[in-house]
Coordinates of C-alpha atoms in Angstrom, one line a residue:
Chain L
M1 CA 109.7 3.9 50.7
Y2 CA 108.6 2.1 47.5
L3 CA 110.9 3.6 45.0
T4 CA 114.5 4.8 45.1
E5 CA 116.0 7.4 42.9
H6 CA 117.7 4.5 41.0
D7 CA 114.2 3.0 40.4
V8 CA 112.8 6.3 39.1
R9 CA 115.8 6.7 36.8
G10 CA 115.1 3.3 35.4
I11 CA 111.4 3.9 34.9
A12 CA 112.3 7.2 33.1
A13 CA 114.6 5.4 30.8
Y14 CA 112.0 2.7 30.1
T15 CA 109.4 5.3 29.1
R16 CA 111.8 7.2 27.0
I17 CA 111.8 10.3 29.2
E18 CA 114.9 12.2 30.2
L19 CA 115.3 13.2 33.8
D20 CA 117.9 15.6 35.0
E21 CA 119.4 15.1 38.4
S22 CA 117.8 18.3 39.8
E23 CA 114.2 16.8 39.4
L24 CA 115.0 13.2 40.3
A25 CA 114.9 13.7 44.1
A26 CA 111.6 15.6 44.1
L27 CA 110.0 13.1 41.6
T28 CA 111.0 10.2 43.8
V29 CA 109.4 11.9 46.9
E30 CA 106.2 12.5 44.8
F31 CA 106.0 9.0 43.4
N32 CA 106.4 7.5 46.9
A33 CA 103.6 9.7 48.2
I34 CA 101.3 8.7 45.3
I35 CA 102.1 5.0 45.7
E36 CA 101.3 5.4 49.5
S37 CA 97.9 6.8 48.6
L38 CA 97.2 3.7 46.6
K39 CA 97.4 1.6 49.7
P40 CA 93.6 1.0 50.2
I41 CA 93.4 -1.4 47.3
T42 CA 96.2 -3.5 48.8
E43 CA 94.2 -3.9 52.0
Y44 CA 91.2 -5.8 50.5
D45 CA 90.7 -9.5 50.7
L46 CA 90.0 -10.0 47.1
E47 CA 90.0 -13.8 47.0
G48 CA 87.5 -15.0 44.3
V49 CA 86.7 -11.4 43.2
E50 CA 86.7 -11.2 39.3
P51 CA 88.5 -8.2 37.8
T52 CA 86.5 -5.6 35.8
F53 CA 88.7 -4.4 32.9
H54 CA 85.7 -2.7 31.2
P55 CA 83.2 -0.5 33.1
I56 CA 80.1 -2.0 31.5
A57 CA 79.5 -5.7 31.8
G58 CA 77.3 -7.8 29.5
L59 CA 77.6 -5.6 26.4
S60 CA 79.0 -6.7 23.1
N61 CA 81.5 -4.9 20.9
V62 CA 80.1 -2.9 18.0
M63 CA 81.5 -4.4 14.9
R64 CA 80.9 -3.5 11.2
E65 CA 80.9 -5.7 8.3
D66 CA 84.4 -6.7 7.1
T67 CA 84.4 -4.9 3.9
A68 CA 86.8 -2.5 2.4
E69 CA 85.8 1.2 2.9
P70 CA 87.6 4.4 2.1
V71 CA 90.3 5.3 4.5
M72 CA 92.6 8.2 5.1
S73 CA 95.1 8.3 2.2
R74 CA 98.8 7.9 2.8
E75 CA 99.4 11.4 1.7
V76 CA 97.0 12.9 4.2
A77 CA 98.3 10.7 7.0
M78 CA 101.9 11.6 6.3
E79 CA 101.3 15.4 6.0
L80 CA 101.9 15.8 9.8
A81 CA 105.3 14.1 9.8
Q82 CA 108.4 16.2 9.7
D83 CA 110.6 13.9 7.7
V84 CA 109.1 12.0 4.8
H85 CA 111.1 10.4 2.0
E86 CA 109.4 8.7 -1.0
G87 CA 106.3 8.0 0.9
Q88 CA 108.0 6.6 4.0
Y89 CA 108.8 8.1 7.4
R90 CA 112.5 8.8 7.6
V91 CA 114.1 8.4 11.0
L92 CA 117.6 8.8 12.5
P93 CA 120.0 5.9 12.7
I94 CA 118.9 3.3 15.2
L95 CA 122.4 2.8 16.5
G96 CA 125.5 5.0 16.7
E97 CA 125.6 8.7 16.3
G98 CA 124.5 9.5 12.7
G99 CA 122.9 12.8 13.6
E100 CA 120.2 14.5 11.7
Q101 CA 119.8 13.2 8.1
Chain G
M1 CA 94.4 32.7 21.2
M2 CA 94.8 31.7 17.6
T3 CA 92.2 32.7 15.0
S4 CA 91.7 30.9 11.7
T5 CA 90.9 33.9 9.5
P6 CA 90.6 37.7 9.8
A7 CA 87.4 39.0 11.3
A8 CA 84.4 39.4 9.0
A9 CA 83.8 42.7 7.3
V10 CA 80.2 42.8 8.4
A11 CA 79.8 44.4 11.9
P12 CA 77.9 42.2 14.3
S13 CA 74.6 43.6 15.7
A14 CA 75.2 45.2 19.0
T15 CA 71.8 44.1 20.3
L16 CA 72.4 40.5 19.4
T17 CA 75.9 40.6 20.7
A18 CA 74.6 41.9 24.1
A19 CA 71.8 39.3 24.2
L20 CA 73.5 36.2 22.9
P21 CA 75.5 35.3 26.0
S22 CA 72.4 34.6 27.9
F23 CA 70.4 32.9 25.1
S24 CA 69.4 29.3 25.5
I25 CA 69.1 26.8 22.7
A26 CA 65.3 27.4 22.7
D27 CA 65.9 31.2 22.4
I28 CA 68.1 30.7 19.4
R29 CA 65.6 28.4 17.8
A30 CA 62.7 30.8 18.3
G31 CA 64.7 33.7 17.0
L32 CA 65.8 31.7 13.8
T33 CA 62.2 30.5 13.3
A34 CA 60.8 34.0 13.7
G35 CA 63.4 35.5 11.4
D36 CA 64.7 37.8 14.1
F37 CA 68.3 36.9 13.2
S38 CA 70.2 34.6 10.8
A39 CA 72.8 32.0 11.5
S40 CA 75.4 34.4 10.0
E41 CA 74.4 37.2 12.4
L42 CA 74.5 34.7 15.2
A43 CA 78.1 33.8 14.1
E44 CA 79.2 37.4 13.9
A45 CA 77.7 38.2 17.3
A46 CA 79.3 35.0 18.9
L47 CA 82.7 35.8 17.5
A48 CA 82.4 39.4 18.8
V49 CA 81.6 38.1 22.2
C50 CA 84.6 35.8 22.1
T51 CA 86.8 38.7 21.0
E52 CA 85.5 40.9 23.6
R53 CA 85.5 38.6 26.6
D54 CA 88.1 35.9 26.1
E55 CA 91.0 38.1 26.6
S56 CA 90.4 37.9 30.3
I57 CA 89.1 34.3 30.4
H58 CA 91.5 32.5 28.0
A59 CA 89.0 29.7 27.5
F60 CA 89.8 29.3 23.8
L61 CA 93.0 28.0 22.3
E62 CA 91.7 28.6 18.8
V63 CA 88.7 30.5 17.5
T64 CA 87.6 29.1 14.1
D65 CA 86.2 32.4 12.7
G66 CA 86.3 31.2 9.1
L67 CA 84.7 27.9 9.8
A68 CA 81.9 29.5 11.9
Q69 CA 81.1 32.0 9.2
E70 CA 81.3 29.4 6.4
T71 CA 79.1 27.0 8.4
A72 CA 76.6 29.8 9.2
A73 CA 76.2 30.7 5.5
E74 CA 75.5 27.1 4.7
L75 CA 73.1 26.8 7.6
D76 CA 71.2 29.9 6.5
A77 CA 70.7 28.3 3.0
S78 CA 69.5 25.0 4.5
F79 CA 67.3 26.8 7.1
A80 CA 65.6 28.8 4.4
A81 CA 65.0 25.6 2.5
A82 CA 63.6 24.0 5.6
R83 CA 61.3 26.9 6.4
A84 CA 60.0 26.9 2.8
A85 CA 59.2 23.2 3.1
N86 CA 57.6 23.7 6.6
A87 CA 60.3 21.3 8.0
E88 CA 61.7 21.4 11.4
L89 CA 65.0 23.1 12.0
P90 CA 67.7 20.6 13.2
L91 CA 68.2 20.1 17.0
L92 CA 71.2 22.5 17.4
A93 CA 70.2 25.0 14.7
G94 CA 72.5 28.0 14.9
V95 CA 73.8 27.1 18.4
P96 CA 77.3 28.5 19.1
I97 CA 79.3 25.6 20.3
A98 CA 83.0 25.0 21.2
Y99 CA 84.9 21.9 21.7
K100 CA 87.6 20.7 24.2
D101 CA 90.9 20.7 22.5
N102 CA 91.3 16.9 22.6
M103 CA 88.6 16.4 19.9
N104 CA 89.6 16.3 16.3
L105 CA 87.9 18.8 14.0
E106 CA 89.3 18.5 10.5
G107 CA 91.5 21.5 9.6
T108 CA 91.8 22.8 13.2
R109 CA 94.7 22.4 15.6
T110 CA 94.0 19.7 18.2
S111 CA 96.8 20.3 20.6
C112 CA 95.4 18.6 23.9
A113 CA 97.0 21.8 25.4
S114 CA 100.4 20.1 24.9
R115 CA 103.5 21.3 23.2
M116 CA 103.6 17.8 21.8
L117 CA 100.7 18.6 19.6
E118 CA 101.2 22.3 19.2
N119 CA 101.3 22.0 15.5
Y120 CA 99.0 19.0 14.9
I121 CA 96.2 19.9 12.5
S122 CA 93.5 17.3 12.5
P123 CA 93.1 15.3 9.3
Y124 CA 89.6 14.1 10.3
T125 CA 86.7 14.9 12.6
A126 CA 85.6 13.2 15.8
T127 CA 82.1 11.6 15.7
C128 CA 80.8 13.8 18.6
I129 CA 81.8 16.9 16.8
E130 CA 80.4 15.7 13.4
K131 CA 77.1 14.9 15.0
T132 CA 76.7 18.4 16.5
L133 CA 77.6 19.9 13.1
D134 CA 75.1 17.7 11.4
A135 CA 72.5 19.0 13.9
G136 CA 73.2 22.5 12.8
A137 CA 75.6 23.9 15.5
L138 CA 78.0 26.8 14.8
P139 CA 81.6 25.7 15.6
L140 CA 83.3 28.6 17.4
G141 CA 86.6 26.9 18.2
K142 CA 88.7 24.7 20.5
L143 CA 88.9 25.1 24.2
N144 CA 91.6 25.0 26.8
M145 CA 92.2 22.0 29.1
D146 CA 94.8 20.4 31.3
E147 CA 97.5 18.9 29.1
F148 CA 96.1 15.6 27.8
A149 CA 93.3 16.0 30.4
F150 CA 95.7 15.3 33.3
G151 CA 94.7 17.7 36.0
S152 CA 91.8 19.3 37.9
S153 CA 92.5 22.9 37.3
T154 CA 93.6 23.6 33.7
E155 CA 96.8 24.9 35.1
T156 CA 98.8 22.1 33.3
S157 CA 97.9 23.5 29.9
Y158 CA 101.1 24.3 27.9
F159 CA 99.3 27.4 26.6
G160 CA 98.6 28.9 30.1
C161 CA 95.6 28.4 32.3
T162 CA 92.0 29.5 32.0
Y163 CA 90.6 31.9 34.5
N164 CA 87.4 31.2 36.3
P165 CA 84.7 33.8 35.0
W166 CA 83.4 34.2 38.6
D167 CA 86.8 35.1 40.0
L168 CA 89.7 35.6 37.7
G169 CA 92.2 34.8 40.4
R170 CA 90.8 31.3 40.7
V171 CA 91.0 28.1 38.5
P172 CA 87.9 27.0 36.4
G173 CA 88.5 23.4 37.4
G174 CA 89.6 20.8 35.0
S175 CA 90.4 19.1 32.9
S176 CA 87.7 20.6 30.8
G177 CA 88.2 24.1 32.3
G178 CA 88.0 25.9 29.0
S179 CA 84.7 24.1 28.3
A180 CA 83.1 25.2 31.6
A181 CA 84.6 28.7 31.5
A182 CA 83.4 29.4 28.0
V183 CA 79.8 28.5 28.9
A184 CA 79.9 30.4 32.2
A185 CA 81.2 33.5 30.5
G186 CA 78.7 33.3 27.7
L187 CA 81.3 32.7 25.0
A188 CA 79.4 29.7 23.8
T189 CA 75.9 28.5 24.4
V190 CA 77.1 24.9 24.9
S191 CA 80.4 23.2 24.8
L192 CA 81.8 19.6 24.8
G193 CA 84.2 18.2 27.3
S194 CA 85.5 14.8 28.2
D195 CA 85.4 13.2 31.6
T196 CA 87.9 10.5 32.8
G197 CA 87.5 11.1 36.5
G198 CA 85.4 14.2 36.9
S199 CA 86.7 16.4 34.1
I200 CA 83.3 17.6 33.0
R201 CA 81.5 17.7 36.3
Q202 CA 84.2 19.3 38.5
P203 CA 84.8 22.3 36.3
A204 CA 81.0 22.7 35.7
A205 CA 80.7 22.9 39.5
F206 CA 83.6 25.4 39.8
C207 CA 82.1 27.6 37.0
G208 CA 78.4 27.3 38.0
V209 CA 77.2 25.5 34.9
V210 CA 75.5 22.1 34.1
G211 CA 77.9 19.4 33.0
F212 CA 77.0 15.9 32.2
K213 CA 79.1 12.7 31.9
P214 CA 76.9 10.1 30.2
T215 CA 77.1 6.3 30.9
Y216 CA 80.2 4.9 29.3
G217 CA 79.3 4.0 25.8
V218 CA 76.4 6.5 25.3
V219 CA 78.6 8.8 23.1
S220 CA 81.2 7.7 20.6
R221 CA 84.8 8.5 21.6
Y222 CA 86.1 8.2 18.0
G223 CA 88.4 11.1 17.3
V224 CA 88.8 12.1 20.9
V225 CA 92.4 11.7 22.1
G226 CA 92.5 8.9 24.5
F227 CA 93.6 9.2 28.1
G228 CA 92.0 6.3 30.1
S229 CA 90.2 4.3 27.5
S230 CA 88.0 2.4 30.0
L231 CA 87.1 5.6 31.8
D232 CA 86.8 8.3 29.1
Q233 CA 83.4 9.7 28.1
V234 CA 82.4 12.7 26.1
G235 CA 79.6 15.0 27.4
P236 CA 78.1 18.4 27.0
L237 CA 78.1 21.5 29.3
G238 CA 75.5 24.3 29.1
R239 CA 73.7 26.8 31.3
S240 CA 70.6 24.7 31.7
V241 CA 69.6 21.1 32.0
A242 CA 67.5 21.5 28.8
D243 CA 70.4 22.8 26.8
V244 CA 72.6 20.0 27.9
A245 CA 69.9 17.4 27.2
T246 CA 69.3 18.7 23.7
T247 CA 73.0 18.7 22.9
L248 CA 73.4 15.2 24.2
D249 CA 70.3 14.1 22.1
A250 CA 72.3 15.2 19.0
M251 CA 75.4 13.2 19.9
V252 CA 74.3 9.8 21.3
G253 CA 74.3 6.5 19.6
R254 CA 76.2 3.7 18.0
D255 CA 79.2 4.4 15.9
V256 CA 80.9 1.7 13.9
R257 CA 84.2 3.5 14.4
D258 CA 84.1 3.1 18.3
C259 CA 83.4 -0.5 19.3
T260 CA 82.4 0.7 22.8
S261 CA 79.6 2.9 21.6
Q262 CA 76.2 1.5 22.3
D263 CA 73.0 1.5 20.3
C264 CA 70.8 3.6 22.7
K265 CA 68.4 6.2 21.5
P266 CA 67.2 7.9 24.7
N267 CA 65.4 11.3 24.5
F268 CA 67.1 13.4 27.2
A269 CA 65.2 16.5 26.3
A270 CA 61.9 14.7 26.8
A271 CA 63.1 13.3 30.1
A272 CA 64.1 16.8 31.3
Q273 CA 60.7 18.1 30.1
L274 CA 58.9 15.3 31.9
G275 CA 60.7 16.1 35.2
R276 CA 59.7 19.8 34.9
T277 CA 56.0 19.2 33.9
Q278 CA 55.1 16.0 35.7
G279 CA 57.3 16.5 38.8
I280 CA 59.3 13.9 40.7
A281 CA 56.9 12.9 43.4
G282 CA 57.7 9.4 44.6
K283 CA 61.1 9.3 42.9
R284 CA 63.7 7.7 45.2
V285 CA 66.8 9.8 45.8
G286 CA 69.7 8.1 47.5
I287 CA 72.1 9.8 49.8
V288 CA 75.3 8.4 51.3
P289 CA 75.4 9.5 54.9
S290 CA 79.2 9.2 55.1
Y291 CA 79.5 11.7 52.2
M292 CA 77.4 14.4 54.0
D293 CA 80.2 15.1 56.5
A294 CA 83.2 13.5 54.8
A295 CA 86.6 15.0 55.7
G296 CA 87.6 17.7 53.3
V297 CA 84.0 18.8 52.4
S298 CA 83.6 22.5 53.0
S299 CA 80.8 23.6 55.2
E300 CA 79.1 25.6 52.4
V301 CA 79.2 22.5 50.1
A302 CA 77.7 20.4 52.8
S303 CA 75.0 23.0 53.5
A304 CA 74.2 23.4 49.8
L305 CA 73.8 19.6 49.5
K306 CA 71.4 19.5 52.5
A307 CA 69.4 22.4 51.0
A308 CA 69.1 20.5 47.8
L309 CA 67.9 17.5 49.6
T310 CA 65.3 19.6 51.5
K311 CA 64.0 20.9 48.1
L312 CA 63.9 17.4 46.7
E313 CA 61.8 16.3 49.7
G314 CA 59.6 19.4 49.0
L315 CA 59.0 18.1 45.5
G316 CA 57.8 14.8 46.9
A317 CA 60.9 12.7 46.4
Q318 CA 61.7 10.0 48.8
I319 CA 65.1 10.3 50.3
V320 CA 66.8 6.9 51.0
E321 CA 70.1 6.3 52.7
V322 CA 72.3 3.9 50.9
E323 CA 75.9 2.8 51.4
L324 CA 78.8 2.7 49.0
P325 CA 81.2 0.9 51.2
N326 CA 83.9 0.5 48.6
A327 CA 83.8 3.9 47.1
K328 CA 86.5 5.0 49.5
A329 CA 89.0 2.9 47.5
A330 CA 87.9 4.5 44.1
L331 CA 90.5 7.2 44.2
S332 CA 93.3 4.7 44.7
A333 CA 91.8 2.3 42.0
Y334 CA 91.6 5.3 39.7
Y335 CA 95.2 6.4 40.3
V336 CA 96.2 3.0 39.3
I337 CA 93.9 2.3 36.3
G338 CA 94.1 5.9 34.9
P339 CA 97.9 6.2 34.7
C340 CA 98.3 2.6 33.3
E341 CA 95.9 3.4 30.5
A342 CA 97.5 6.8 29.9
F343 CA 100.9 5.2 29.7
S344 CA 99.6 2.9 27.1
N345 CA 97.8 5.6 25.2
L346 CA 100.6 8.1 25.2
S347 CA 103.2 5.7 24.0
R348 CA 102.3 6.6 20.5
F349 CA 103.9 10.0 20.8
D350 CA 107.3 9.4 19.3
G351 CA 107.9 12.6 17.3
I352 CA 108.2 10.6 14.1
R353 CA 104.7 10.4 12.5
Y354 CA 103.3 13.5 14.1
G355 CA 103.9 15.8 17.1
Y356 CA 106.8 17.6 18.6
R357 CA 110.1 16.4 17.4
A358 CA 113.4 17.4 19.0
S359 CA 116.2 18.5 16.9
D360 CA 120.0 18.0 17.1
C361 CA 119.7 14.3 18.1
R362 CA 122.3 11.7 17.4
N363 CA 120.2 8.7 16.9
L364 CA 116.5 7.5 17.1
E365 CA 116.6 6.7 20.8
E366 CA 117.8 10.0 21.7
Q367 CA 115.2 11.6 19.5
Y368 CA 112.5 9.7 21.2
E369 CA 113.7 10.7 24.6
K370 CA 114.2 14.4 23.9
S371 CA 110.9 14.6 21.9
R372 CA 108.9 13.1 24.7
T373 CA 110.7 15.0 27.4
Q374 CA 110.4 18.4 25.8
G375 CA 107.0 17.7 24.4
F376 CA 105.2 16.6 27.5
G377 CA 104.7 18.7 30.6
A378 CA 105.5 17.6 34.1
E379 CA 102.2 16.1 35.1
T380 CA 102.0 14.2 31.8
R381 CA 105.5 12.8 32.3
R382 CA 104.6 11.9 35.9
R383 CA 101.5 9.9 34.9
I384 CA 103.3 8.1 32.1
M385 CA 106.1 7.0 34.5
L386 CA 103.6 6.1 37.2
G387 CA 101.6 3.9 34.7
S388 CA 104.8 2.2 33.5
Y389 CA 105.8 1.3 37.0
L390 CA 102.4 0.1 38.0
L391 CA 102.3 -2.3 35.0
S392 CA 105.8 -3.7 35.6
S393 CA 106.2 -7.2 36.7
G394 CA 105.5 -7.8 40.4
V395 CA 103.9 -4.4 40.8
Y396 CA 101.1 -5.4 38.4
E397 CA 100.1 -8.1 40.8
T398 CA 100.2 -5.8 43.8
Y399 CA 98.3 -2.8 42.3
Y400 CA 96.9 -3.1 38.8
Y401 CA 95.1 -6.5 39.0
P402 CA 93.7 -5.7 42.5
A403 CA 92.6 -2.3 41.3
Q404 CA 90.5 -4.0 38.7
Q405 CA 89.1 -6.4 41.3
V406 CA 88.2 -3.5 43.5
R407 CA 86.5 -1.9 40.5
T408 CA 84.2 -4.9 40.5
L409 CA 83.3 -4.2 44.1
I410 CA 82.7 -0.5 43.5
T411 CA 80.5 -1.4 40.5
Q412 CA 78.5 -3.9 42.6
D413 CA 78.0 -1.2 45.2
Y414 CA 76.3 1.1 42.7
Q415 CA 74.3 -1.8 41.4
C416 CA 73.1 -2.6 44.9
A417 CA 72.3 1.1 45.5
F418 CA 70.3 1.4 42.4
E419 CA 68.1 -1.4 43.4
Q420 CA 66.9 1.0 46.1
V421 CA 66.9 4.3 44.4
D422 CA 66.4 6.1 41.0
V423 CA 69.3 8.5 41.4
L424 CA 72.0 9.4 43.9
L425 CA 72.8 12.8 45.2
T426 CA 76.3 13.7 46.3
P427 CA 78.6 16.7 46.3
T428 CA 80.3 17.2 43.0
S429 CA 83.5 18.7 44.5
P430 CA 84.5 18.9 48.2
R431 CA 85.0 22.6 47.8
T432 CA 84.6 25.6 45.5
A433 CA 87.1 26.9 43.0
F434 CA 90.5 27.3 44.5
K435 CA 93.1 30.0 43.7
L436 CA 95.5 29.8 40.9
G437 CA 98.7 28.1 42.2
E438 CA 97.0 27.2 45.5
I439 CA 97.4 23.4 45.2
A440 CA 100.7 22.3 44.0
D441 CA 100.9 18.9 45.5
P442 CA 99.7 16.2 43.1
T443 CA 98.0 14.0 45.7
S444 CA 96.1 17.0 47.1
M445 CA 95.0 17.9 43.6
Y446 CA 93.8 14.3 43.0
L447 CA 91.4 14.8 46.0
S448 CA 89.4 17.4 44.1
D449 CA 87.8 14.6 42.2
I450 CA 86.9 12.3 45.2
F451 CA 83.2 12.3 44.5
T452 CA 83.4 12.2 40.7
I453 CA 86.0 9.4 40.2
P454 CA 83.9 6.5 41.5
I455 CA 81.4 7.1 38.7
N456 CA 84.0 6.7 36.0
I457 CA 85.2 3.5 37.7
A458 CA 81.7 2.1 37.7
G459 CA 80.8 3.5 34.3
N460 CA 77.5 5.3 35.3
G461 CA 76.4 8.7 34.2
G462 CA 76.6 11.8 36.5
M463 CA 75.7 15.4 36.3
N464 CA 76.8 18.6 38.0
L465 CA 73.8 20.8 38.8
P466 CA 74.6 24.3 40.0
V467 CA 72.8 25.2 43.1
G468 CA 73.8 28.8 43.8
L469 CA 76.8 30.6 45.3
G470 CA 78.5 29.4 48.4
E471 CA 77.5 31.3 51.6
T472 CA 81.1 31.8 52.5
S473 CA 83.0 32.0 49.3
G474 CA 80.5 33.5 47.0
L475 CA 81.5 31.1 44.4
P476 CA 79.4 28.5 42.5
V477 CA 78.5 25.3 44.3
G478 CA 77.2 22.2 42.5
V479 CA 75.6 18.9 43.4
Q480 CA 76.1 15.7 41.6
I481 CA 73.2 13.6 40.4
I482 CA 74.1 10.0 39.5
G483 CA 72.0 7.4 37.7
P484 CA 72.0 3.7 37.0
Q485 CA 74.0 2.6 33.9
F486 CA 72.1 3.5 30.8
K487 CA 69.3 5.1 32.7
D488 CA 70.7 8.6 32.3
E489 CA 67.1 9.9 31.7
N490 CA 66.6 9.5 35.5
I491 CA 69.2 12.1 36.1
F492 CA 67.6 14.6 33.6
E493 CA 64.3 14.1 35.1
V494 CA 65.4 14.9 38.7
A495 CA 67.9 17.6 37.7
S496 CA 65.2 19.4 35.7
A497 CA 62.8 19.4 38.5
L498 CA 65.4 20.4 41.0
E499 CA 66.7 23.1 38.7
A500 CA 63.3 24.8 38.8
C501 CA 63.7 25.3 42.5
Y502 CA 66.8 27.3 41.7
A503 CA 65.3 29.5 39.0
D504 CA 66.7 32.7 40.5
I505 CA 70.3 31.6 40.5
E506 CA 72.6 33.1 37.8
R507 CA 74.5 30.7 35.5
L508 CA 76.1 33.5 33.5
A509 CA 79.1 34.8 35.4
P510 CA 79.0 38.6 35.8
W511 CA 81.1 40.4 33.3
T512 CA 82.3 43.9 33.3
P513 CA 83.7 45.3 30.0
V514 CA 87.4 45.8 30.3
A515 CA 88.2 49.5 30.1
D516 CA 91.6 49.1 28.4
D517 CA 94.3 46.5 28.0
S518 CA 96.2 47.6 31.1
S519 CA 93.3 47.1 33.4
S520 CA 92.7 43.5 32.3
S521 CA 92.7 41.3 35.4
G522 CA 93.5 37.7 35.5
G523 CA 96.6 37.8 33.4
G524 CA 95.1 37.0 30.0
A525 CA 96.4 34.4 27.6
Q526 CA 99.9 33.0 28.1

């Protein structure tokens, strides 16, 4: 077993996902099965093998000139937010229990 | 299905509505050139087909009636000007097209089939969509998919699954299930999908259409919601190699807004034409012997692959056996790299700037947690958590870094193989479309993509070519043709020649008009 229920609870907290107790046991079993299926990559002798973080080697990034160009306006960008105040995103208190503002 | 405006007042032509589902891009071009119909008439006919047929397929999440009609009116004006000036019509003139719902199209909802983005209206347009519109295509709407493209069946869509047009009790594959089903059902002439581990090719195989994932970098990903940024690539689906080639020709090239897009200007339609007219005698087609009888490959898929090989030999191709010794580790590498990149990409969804936002929260942290928990579905949450774990200290060294090293070995395998051959031929999927709800276990579902995933790991292009119906299941079977990096033309040449050997197979799924609402099979939209 790679992960315990305690571990899975910790991962959920880190990724800002709530888990209720009823799904914890099943998820732990699933994660262990998935991690077991990853075993082949741990069985390689990879001494001296360079990693490939990008699928196409030897190509260069496409860069444009560093000049100011029109960009999405603040108004358009903020249209999708649910709580905007004077051109800023408004969020709940970071600490405590302030509730919805 | 959501529609953007009420249906048009003008009734569509019954003749055109009946004929349109089987039209190719060339048919549409010929009809427009001859003045047989206008773009506006095409739009009305296409919308009528969608209304009539999509109730049982549920390929669309949004039909953009108003946009299609407005675009058609503009196209008619520009086509008239082009004809008056004896100018060529653009590549995709009047072609009804629809887009996977992870592609931004300004003013439309881009939900990624997730509750998280249920109310997200795109403020801008993805380059791949923009280019098809610049080429004269008619935008019909946005297509269903697995939530955030995590899945192989379209069953993880928050808005309900799409039904396979060949058998409404079966899945269309995924994640671009809506894109494949829409084309197979004749709802659109072509569609766009995205492919991170097989998400264009596997649904194309399940639905009996052509689906192509280009080499990474051929098509800009700007405006396409990211899943696995080193794996994702956009590509077209259609009912013929020629339609897919023409659509791709309209989309390729360097985009200053995507630093991974490359300055390539291939002519895929010409390559397809070349394969058809000049033949492929002497082309070297690689096969991987271990794939021919791999565990899990159904007998009808194996037999269809062997039949395709025989036809290729008949065309004068030289069959060469090659080995991909490290491809067996590709699935494992993918299920490390994919979730890690997804974890990073999906960290942006916090319910603050856009997206689902939970109410009744006491503080910011609780709002993050509730928004992400309620906004993401089970498979999405699973992949985020898995990615987080695999990137954690200690685990990174055991899985993530070695996965990237194994990626080097897999890429070298392909490079080595393509020193000996022009293309590779493999199954696309180990089996034909499975029943809705048949595969519930995630690790079994992941095996659906065992033949497509290595290509995303290595970055090469790959195509599903339908080769008829399975002798046992009666469902579509496809073969996968893979090319060297940035030599995707090889694929189009061979696919086009092979396609001619299957001239009698049907790409359009049979469709029987539904007599009344109560008899609609498949369950309809959820």
